[in-house]
Amino acid sequence: MSNINLFETVKLGSITLENRTGVAPMTRTSATPEGLATDEMLSYYTKFAHGGFGLIITEGVYSDDKYSQGYLNQPGIINHEQIQAWKKITDSLHQAGSKIFIQLMHAGAISQGNRFVNETIGPSVVQPKGNQMKFYGGDGPFPIPKELSKEDIAEVTRGFAKAAKRAKEAGFDGIEIHGANGYILDQFLTDYTNQRKDEYGGSTENRVRLLVEVSKAVREAVGQEFTVGIRISQGKVNDYFHKWAGREKDAEIIFGNLGQAGLDYIHVTEFEAWQPAFSIGEGTNAPNSSMEDGPTLAALAKKYSRLPVISNGSLHDPEKAKSMIEKGEADVITLGRGALANSDWVNKVKNGEPLAEFDPEQTFTPDAKIKVFEL
Ligand SMILES: Cc1cc2nc3c(=O)[nH]c(=O)nc-3n(C[C@H](O)[C@H](O)[C@H](O)COP(=O)(O)O)c2cc1C
């Protein structure tokens, strides 16, 4: 246990956050059809800064004018107009004393709304699990993706790098590469969506290669003095309970390689951040199997990457959030649903005021009767 407090400052790369609480990236699909940030988004993001959050990470933002867009009305960062639209938001958050990172996202095979192309791409010709998300305007199964050629892979990487440069111009304080939740980088990381026979497929080292290459390319694009991190998860929007087959050995390879990729932090997300990453005795019915044992994904990220770690997953209970920081498993925590229910979560917790419960109806259309962990 350390004496570090949730409300103390912390350094992430070259910037200092006012405190260790952040808003998790959350897709809103409230941009214009051309992907420009709107006034609705300006007030959505600004209210978290007024509510005391030290860091706000944007929703996933598409990175190129090809295959990256995942949802209609998703914002992008691919041209001058989009840079100018974001600038209003970054200025507003800076005035309110917060830092804002942009989450750069390429949807790959699980794109369900793209105004540039009519097909999807993925590491291999494998139909994604599950169905498109109705609350983001999709319906039915995902299409079968085209396999990325070497040139397509290079284009994805260049897309992230160029988008990162534009994000710097738009006034963001950092970049978060979306390597989680089933989107393209996670499709490369995941054994069943990546069946490639080249250097990007097969072993865990090979499957993490593109994440490392994108991290290095982004670093090179923005220079040393700009904060760059990556988000990693086991679960996916279309496969919530996925676990890495190689368990801690996979964690060692994945976080170990990312630790050498020029990044400033790793953001891990699990359903419940404080639970062991891999349950003991899983699949064996061992009499002593227990969910109480074993390291969390955050602890594994820290151990093997040796980088600062942001932890996410059901941490809206302040005691749970504080404990992740005090145990030294995370340097920063982020809230998704807890922040939607309480845009002033930080101020309320500081003042000992009661917190509101998350209400899915506030976030989704009424027919989107999904369990929230199914996100
Ligand atoms: C409405 C909504 C949209 C989300 N969109 C994104 C996203 O764009 N990028 C991302 O990495 N995670 C996204 N997530 C996942 C959240 O960042 C977070 O991991 C999840 O809500 C679990 O955290 P919580 O338990 O604090 O809610 C989204 C979650 C919600 C509720």
Coordinates of N, CA and C in Angstrom, one line a residue, residues 47-220:
K47 N -18.2 19.4 -19.7 CA -18.8 19.2 -18.4 C -18.0 18.3 -17.5
F48 N -17.2 17.4 -18.1 CA -16.4 16.5 -17.3 C -15.2 17.3 -16.7
A49 N -14.7 18.3 -17.5 CA -13.6 19.1 -17.0 C -14.1 19.9 -15.9
H50 N -15.3 20.5 -16.0 CA -15.9 21.3 -14.9 C -16.1 20.4 -13.7
G51 N -16.4 19.1 -13.9 CA -16.7 18.2 -12.8 C -15.4 17.6 -12.1
G52 N -14.3 18.1 -12.5 CA -13.0 17.8 -11.8 C -12.1 16.8 -12.4
F53 N -12.5 16.1 -13.5 CA -11.6 15.1 -14.1 C -10.3 15.7 -14.6
G54 N -9.2 15.1 -14.3 CA -7.9 15.6 -14.7 C -7.6 15.2 -16.1
L55 N -8.2 14.2 -16.6 CA -7.9 13.7 -18.0 C -9.2 13.3 -18.7
I56 N -9.4 13.7 -19.9 CA -10.5 13.2 -20.7 C -10.0 12.6 -21.9
I57 N -10.4 11.4 -22.2 CA -10.0 10.7 -23.4 C -11.2 10.7 -24.3
T58 N -11.0 11.1 -25.6 CA -12.2 11.2 -26.5 C -12.7 9.8 -26.8
E59 N -13.9 9.8 -27.4 CA -14.4 8.7 -28.1 C -13.4 8.2 -29.2
G60 N -13.5 7.0 -29.7 CA -12.7 6.6 -30.8 C -12.9 7.4 -32.0
V61 N -11.8 7.9 -32.6 CA -11.9 8.9 -33.7 C -11.2 8.2 -34.9
Y62 N -11.9 8.2 -36.1 CA -11.3 7.5 -37.2 C -10.1 8.3 -37.8
S63 N -9.1 7.5 -38.3 CA -7.8 8.0 -38.6 C -7.5 8.2 -40.1
D64 N -8.3 7.6 -41.0 CA -8.0 7.8 -42.4 C -9.3 7.8 -43.2
D65 N -9.1 8.1 -44.5 CA -10.3 8.2 -45.4 C -10.5 6.9 -46.2
K66 N -10.2 5.8 -45.6 CA -10.4 4.5 -46.2 C -11.2 3.6 -45.3
Y67 N -10.6 2.7 -44.6 CA -11.4 1.6 -43.9 C -11.5 1.9 -42.4
S68 N -11.0 3.0 -41.9 CA -11.0 3.1 -40.5 C -12.3 3.5 -39.8
Q69 N -13.2 4.2 -40.5 CA -14.4 4.7 -39.9 C -15.3 3.4 -39.5
G70 N -15.8 3.5 -38.2 CA -16.5 2.3 -37.8 C -18.0 2.6 -37.7
Y71 N -18.4 3.9 -37.5 CA -19.8 4.2 -37.2 C -20.2 5.5 -38.0
L72 N -21.4 5.6 -38.5 CA -21.9 6.8 -39.0 C -21.9 7.8 -37.9
N73 N -21.7 9.1 -38.3 CA -21.6 10.2 -37.3 C -20.5 10.0 -36.3
Q74 N -19.5 9.2 -36.6 CA -18.3 9.2 -35.7 C -17.4 10.4 -36.1
P75 N -16.8 11.0 -35.2 CA -15.8 12.1 -35.6 C -14.5 11.5 -36.2
G76 N -13.9 12.3 -37.1 CA -12.6 11.9 -37.6 C -11.6 12.9 -37.4
I77 N -10.3 12.6 -37.8 CA -9.2 13.6 -37.7 C -8.4 13.4 -39.0
I78 N -9.1 13.6 -40.1 CA -8.4 13.4 -41.4 C -8.2 14.6 -42.2
N79 N -8.8 15.7 -41.8 CA -8.6 16.9 -42.7 C -8.6 18.2 -41.9
H80 N -8.4 19.3 -42.5 CA -8.3 20.6 -41.9 C -9.6 21.0 -41.1
E81 N -10.8 20.8 -41.8 CA -12.0 21.1 -41.1 C -12.2 20.4 -39.8
Q82 N -11.9 19.1 -39.8 CA -12.0 18.3 -38.6 C -11.0 18.8 -37.5
I83 N -9.8 19.2 -37.9 CA -8.9 19.7 -37.0 C -9.5 21.0 -36.3
Q84 N -10.0 21.9 -37.1 CA -10.6 23.1 -36.6 C -11.7 22.9 -35.6
A85 N -12.6 21.9 -36.0 CA -13.7 21.6 -35.2 C -13.3 21.0 -33.8
W86 N -12.2 20.2 -33.8 CA -11.7 19.7 -32.5 C -11.1 20.8 -31.7
K87 N -10.5 21.8 -32.4 CA -9.8 22.8 -31.7 C -10.7 23.5 -30.6
K88 N -11.9 23.7 -31.0 CA -12.9 24.4 -30.1 C -13.0 23.5 -28.8
I89 N -13.0 22.2 -28.9 CA -13.1 21.3 -27.7 C -11.8 21.3 -26.9
T90 N -10.7 21.2 -27.6 CA -9.4 21.2 -26.8 C -9.2 22.5 -26.1
D91 N -9.5 23.7 -26.8 CA -9.4 25.0 -26.1 C -10.3 25.0 -24.9
S92 N -11.5 24.6 -25.0 CA -12.5 24.6 -23.9 C -12.0 23.8 -22.7
L93 N -11.5 22.6 -23.0 CA -11.0 21.8 -21.9 C -9.8 22.4 -21.2
H94 N -8.9 23.0 -22.0 CA -7.7 23.6 -21.4 C -8.1 24.8 -20.5
Q95 N -9.1 25.6 -21.0 CA -9.6 26.7 -20.1 C -10.1 26.2 -18.8
A96 N -10.7 25.0 -18.8 CA -11.3 24.4 -17.6 C -10.3 23.7 -16.8
G97 N -9.0 23.6 -17.3 CA -7.9 23.0 -16.5 C -7.7 21.5 -16.6
S98 N -8.3 20.9 -17.7 CA -8.2 19.5 -17.9 C -7.2 19.2 -19.0
K99 N -6.8 18.0 -19.1 CA -6.0 17.6 -20.3 C -6.9 16.7 -21.1
I100 N -6.7 16.7 -22.4 CA -7.5 15.9 -23.3 C -6.7 15.1 -24.3
F101 N -6.9 13.7 -24.3 CA -6.2 12.9 -25.3 C -7.2 12.4 -26.3
I102 N -6.7 12.3 -27.5 CA -7.6 11.8 -28.6 C -7.4 10.3 -28.7
Q103 N -8.5 9.5 -28.8 CA -8.3 8.1 -29.1 C -8.4 7.8 -30.6
L104 N -7.3 7.3 -31.2 CA -7.3 7.1 -32.6 C -7.7 5.6 -32.8
M105 N -8.7 5.5 -33.7 CA -9.3 4.2 -33.9 C -9.5 3.8 -35.3
H106 N -9.2 2.5 -35.6 CA -9.4 1.9 -36.9 C -10.3 0.7 -36.7
A107 N -11.5 0.7 -37.2 CA -12.5 -0.3 -36.9 C -12.2 -1.7 -37.6
G108 N -11.5 -1.7 -38.7 CA -11.2 -2.9 -39.4 C -12.5 -3.7 -39.7
A109 N -12.5 -5.0 -39.3 CA -13.5 -5.9 -39.7 C -14.9 -5.7 -39.0
I110 N -14.8 -4.9 -37.9 CA -16.1 -4.7 -37.3 C -16.7 -3.3 -37.5
S111 N -16.2 -2.7 -38.6 CA -16.8 -1.4 -39.1 C -18.3 -1.7 -39.5
Q112 N -19.2 -0.8 -39.0 CA -20.6 -1.0 -39.4 C -21.2 0.3 -40.0
G113 N -20.3 1.2 -40.3 CA -20.8 2.5 -40.9 C -19.6 3.3 -41.4
N114 N -19.4 3.3 -42.7 CA -18.2 4.0 -43.3 C -18.7 4.7 -44.5
R115 N -18.4 6.0 -44.6 CA -18.9 6.8 -45.7 C -17.9 6.8 -46.9
F116 N -16.7 6.1 -46.7 CA -15.7 6.1 -47.8 C -15.7 4.8 -48.6
V117 N -15.9 3.7 -48.0 CA -15.9 2.4 -48.7 C -17.0 1.5 -48.3
N118 N -17.3 0.5 -49.1 CA -18.4 -0.3 -48.9 C -18.0 -1.7 -48.5
E119 N -16.7 -1.9 -48.1 CA -16.3 -3.2 -47.7 C -15.4 -3.0 -46.4
T120 N -15.1 -4.1 -45.8 CA -14.3 -4.0 -44.5 C -13.0 -4.8 -44.8
I121 N -12.0 -4.5 -43.9 CA -10.7 -5.3 -44.0 C -10.4 -5.8 -42.6
G122 N -9.6 -6.9 -42.6 CA -9.2 -7.5 -41.4 C -7.9 -8.3 -41.6
P123 N -7.3 -8.8 -40.6 CA -6.0 -9.5 -40.8 C -6.2 -10.8 -41.6
S124 N -7.4 -11.4 -41.5 CA -7.7 -12.6 -42.3 C -9.2 -12.6 -42.7
V125 N -9.5 -13.5 -43.6 CA -10.9 -13.6 -44.1 C -11.7 -14.4 -43.1
V126 N -12.0 -13.8 -42.0 CA -12.7 -14.4 -40.9 C -13.9 -13.5 -40.5
Q127 N -15.1 -14.1 -40.6 CA -16.3 -13.3 -40.3 C -16.3 -13.0 -38.7
P128 N -16.4 -11.7 -38.4 CA -16.4 -11.4 -36.9 C -17.5 -12.1 -36.2
K129 N -17.3 -12.4 -34.9 CA -18.3 -13.0 -34.1 C -19.4 -12.0 -33.9
G130 N -20.6 -12.5 -33.5 CA -21.6 -11.6 -33.0 C -22.3 -10.8 -34.1
N131 N -23.1 -9.9 -33.6 CA -23.9 -9.0 -34.6 C -23.5 -7.6 -34.4
Q132 N -23.8 -6.8 -35.4 CA -23.5 -5.4 -35.4 C -24.4 -4.8 -34.3
M133 N -23.9 -3.6 -33.7 CA -24.6 -3.0 -32.6 C -25.7 -2.1 -33.0
K134 N -26.9 -2.4 -32.6 CA -28.1 -1.7 -33.0 C -28.0 -0.3 -32.5
F135 N -27.5 -0.1 -31.3 CA -27.5 1.3 -30.8 C -26.5 2.2 -31.5
Y136 N -25.7 1.7 -32.4 CA -24.9 2.5 -33.2 C -25.3 2.4 -34.7
G137 N -26.6 2.0 -34.9 CA -27.2 2.0 -36.2 C -26.9 0.8 -37.1
G138 N -26.3 -0.3 -36.5 CA -26.0 -1.5 -37.3 C -27.1 -2.5 -37.2
D139 N -27.1 -3.5 -38.0 CA -28.1 -4.6 -37.9 C -27.5 -5.9 -38.5
G140 N -27.7 -7.0 -38.0 CA -27.3 -8.3 -38.5 C -25.9 -8.6 -38.4
P141 N -25.4 -9.7 -39.0 CA -24.0 -10.1 -38.8 C -23.0 -9.1 -39.5
F142 N -21.8 -9.2 -39.1 CA -20.8 -8.3 -39.7 C -20.4 -9.0 -41.1
P143 N -20.1 -8.2 -42.1 CA -19.6 -8.8 -43.3 C -18.3 -9.5 -43.2
I144 N -18.0 -10.4 -44.1 CA -16.7 -11.0 -44.1 C -15.7 -10.0 -44.7
P145 N -14.6 -9.8 -43.9 CA -13.6 -8.8 -44.4 C -12.7 -9.3 -45.5
K146 N -12.1 -8.3 -46.2 CA -11.0 -8.6 -47.1 C -9.7 -8.7 -46.3
E147 N -8.8 -9.6 -46.7 CA -7.5 -9.7 -46.0 C -6.6 -8.6 -46.3
L148 N -6.0 -7.9 -45.3 CA -5.1 -6.8 -45.6 C -3.8 -7.3 -46.3
S149 N -3.5 -6.6 -47.4 CA -2.2 -6.9 -48.1 C -1.1 -6.2 -47.2
K150 N 0.1 -6.4 -47.6 CA 1.2 -5.7 -46.9 C 1.1 -4.2 -47.1
E151 N 0.7 -3.8 -48.3 CA 0.5 -2.4 -48.6 C -0.7 -1.8 -47.7
D152 N -1.8 -2.6 -47.6 CA -2.9 -2.2 -46.7 C -2.4 -2.0 -45.3
I153 N -1.5 -2.9 -44.8 CA -1.0 -2.8 -43.4 C -0.2 -1.5 -43.3
A154 N 0.6 -1.2 -44.3 CA 1.4 0.0 -44.3 C 0.5 1.3 -44.3
E155 N -0.6 1.2 -45.0 CA -1.5 2.3 -45.1 C -2.2 2.5 -43.7
V156 N -2.6 1.5 -43.1 CA -3.2 1.6 -41.7 C -2.2 2.3 -40.8
T157 N -0.9 1.9 -40.8 CA 0.1 2.5 -40.0 C 0.3 3.9 -40.3
R158 N 0.4 4.2 -41.6 CA 0.6 5.7 -42.0 C -0.6 6.5 -41.5
G159 N -1.8 5.9 -41.6 CA -3.0 6.6 -41.2 C -3.0 7.0 -39.8
F160 N -2.6 6.1 -38.9 CA -2.4 6.4 -37.5 C -1.4 7.5 -37.3
A161 N -0.3 7.4 -38.0 CA 0.8 8.4 -37.8 C 0.4 9.8 -38.3
K162 N -0.3 9.9 -39.4 CA -0.7 11.2 -39.9 C -1.8 11.8 -39.0
A163 N -2.7 10.9 -38.6 CA -3.8 11.4 -37.7 C -3.2 12.0 -36.4
A164 N -2.2 11.3 -35.9 CA -1.5 11.8 -34.7 C -0.9 13.2 -34.9
K165 N -0.3 13.4 -36.0 CA 0.2 14.7 -36.3 C -0.9 15.8 -36.3
R166 N -2.0 15.4 -37.0 CA -3.1 16.4 -37.0 C -3.7 16.6 -35.6
A167 N -3.7 15.6 -34.8 CA -4.2 15.7 -33.4 C -3.4 16.7 -32.6
K168 N -2.1 16.7 -32.9 CA -1.2 17.6 -32.2 C -1.6 19.0 -32.6
E169 N -1.8 19.2 -33.9 CA -2.2 20.5 -34.4 C -3.5 21.0 -33.9
A170 N -4.4 20.0 -33.6 CA -5.7 20.4 -33.0 C -5.7 20.7 -31.5
G171 N -4.5 20.6 -30.9 CA -4.4 21.0 -29.5 C -4.5 19.9 -28.5
F172 N -4.6 18.7 -28.9 CA -4.7 17.6 -28.0 C -3.4 17.5 -27.2
D173 N -3.5 17.0 -25.9 CA -2.3 16.8 -25.0 C -1.7 15.5 -25.2
G174 N -2.3 14.6 -25.9 CA -1.8 13.3 -26.1 C -2.6 12.4 -27.0
I175 N -2.0 11.3 -27.4 CA -2.7 10.3 -28.3 C -2.9 9.0 -27.5
E176 N -4.1 8.4 -27.7 CA -4.3 7.1 -27.2 C -4.6 6.2 -28.5
I177 N -3.7 5.3 -28.7 CA -4.0 4.4 -29.9 C -5.0 3.3 -29.4
H178 N -6.0 3.1 -30.1 CA -7.0 2.1 -29.7 C -6.6 0.7 -30.2
G179 N -6.0 0.0 -29.2 CA -5.6 -1.4 -29.5 C -6.5 -2.4 -28.9
A180 N -7.7 -2.0 -28.4 CA -8.5 -2.8 -27.6 C -9.9 -3.1 -28.3
N181 N -10.7 -3.9 -27.5 CA -12.1 -4.0 -27.8 C -12.5 -4.6 -29.1
G182 N -11.6 -5.2 -29.8 CA -12.0 -6.0 -31.1 C -11.8 -5.2 -32.3
Y183 N -11.3 -4.0 -32.3 CA -11.1 -3.2 -33.5 C -9.8 -3.7 -34.2
I184 N -9.3 -3.0 -35.2 CA -8.3 -3.7 -36.1 C -7.0 -4.1 -35.4
L185 N -6.5 -3.3 -34.5 CA -5.2 -3.7 -33.9 C -5.5 -5.0 -33.0
D186 N -6.6 -5.0 -32.3 CA -7.0 -6.1 -31.5 C -7.3 -7.3 -32.4
Q187 N -7.8 -7.1 -33.6 CA -8.0 -8.2 -34.5 C -6.7 -8.9 -34.9
F188 N -5.6 -8.1 -35.0 CA -4.3 -8.7 -35.2 C -3.8 -9.4 -34.0
L189 N -4.1 -8.9 -32.8 CA -3.6 -9.5 -31.6 C -4.3 -10.9 -31.3
T190 N -5.5 -11.0 -31.8 CA -6.4 -12.1 -31.3 C -6.2 -13.3 -32.2
D191 N -6.0 -14.5 -31.6 CA -5.6 -15.7 -32.4 C -6.7 -16.1 -33.4
Y192 N -8.0 -16.0 -33.0 CA -8.9 -16.6 -34.0 C -9.3 -15.6 -35.1
T193 N -9.0 -14.3 -34.9 CA -9.3 -13.4 -36.1 C -8.1 -13.2 -37.0
N194 N -6.9 -13.6 -36.4 CA -5.6 -13.4 -37.1 C -5.1 -14.8 -37.5
Q195 N -5.3 -15.2 -38.7 CA -4.8 -16.6 -39.2 C -3.7 -16.4 -40.2
R196 N -3.0 -15.3 -40.1 CA -2.0 -15.0 -41.2 C -0.8 -15.9 -41.0
K197 N -0.2 -16.1 -42.2 CA 1.0 -17.0 -42.2 C 2.3 -16.2 -42.3
D198 N 2.2 -14.9 -42.4 CA 3.4 -14.0 -42.5 C 3.8 -13.6 -41.1
E199 N 4.7 -12.5 -41.1 CA 5.3 -12.1 -39.8 C 4.3 -11.4 -38.9
Y200 N 3.0 -11.2 -39.3 CA 2.0 -10.6 -38.5 C 1.1 -11.6 -37.8
G201 N 1.3 -12.9 -38.1 CA 0.4 -13.9 -37.6 C 1.1 -15.1 -36.9
G202 N 0.4 -15.9 -36.2 CA 1.0 -17.1 -35.6 C 1.3 -16.8 -34.1
S203 N 2.6 -16.7 -33.8 CA 3.0 -16.5 -32.4 C 2.4 -15.2 -31.8
T204 N 2.4 -15.1 -30.5 CA 2.0 -13.9 -29.9 C 2.9 -12.7 -30.3
E205 N 4.2 -13.0 -30.4 CA 5.2 -11.9 -30.8 C 4.7 -11.4 -32.2
N206 N 4.4 -12.3 -33.1 CA 3.9 -11.8 -34.4 C 2.6 -11.1 -34.3
R207 N 1.7 -11.5 -33.5 CA 0.4 -10.9 -33.5 C 0.4 -9.5 -32.8
V208 N 1.4 -9.3 -32.0 CA 1.5 -7.9 -31.4 C 2.3 -7.0 -32.3
R209 N 2.9 -7.5 -33.3 CA 3.9 -6.7 -34.2 C 3.2 -5.4 -34.7
L210 N 2.0 -5.5 -35.2 CA 1.4 -4.3 -35.8 C 1.2 -3.2 -34.7
L211 N 0.8 -3.7 -33.5 CA 0.6 -2.7 -32.4 C 1.9 -2.0 -32.1
V212 N 3.0 -2.7 -32.1 CA 4.3 -2.1 -31.9 C 4.7 -1.2 -33.0
E213 N 4.4 -1.6 -34.2 CA 4.8 -0.8 -35.4 C 4.0 0.5 -35.4
V214 N 2.7 0.4 -35.1 CA 1.9 1.6 -35.1 C 2.3 2.6 -34.0
S215 N 2.6 2.0 -32.8 CA 3.1 2.8 -31.7 C 4.4 3.6 -32.1
K216 N 5.3 2.9 -32.7 CA 6.6 3.5 -33.1 C 6.3 4.6 -34.2
A217 N 5.4 4.3 -35.1 CA 5.2 5.3 -36.2 C 4.5 6.5 -35.6
V218 N 3.6 6.4 -34.6 CA 3.0 7.5 -34.0 C 4.0 8.3 -33.2
R219 N 4.9 7.6 -32.5 CA 5.9 8.3 -31.8 C 6.8 9.1 -32.7
E220 N 7.2 8.5 -33.8 CA 8.0 9.2 -34.7 C 7.3 10.5 -35.3

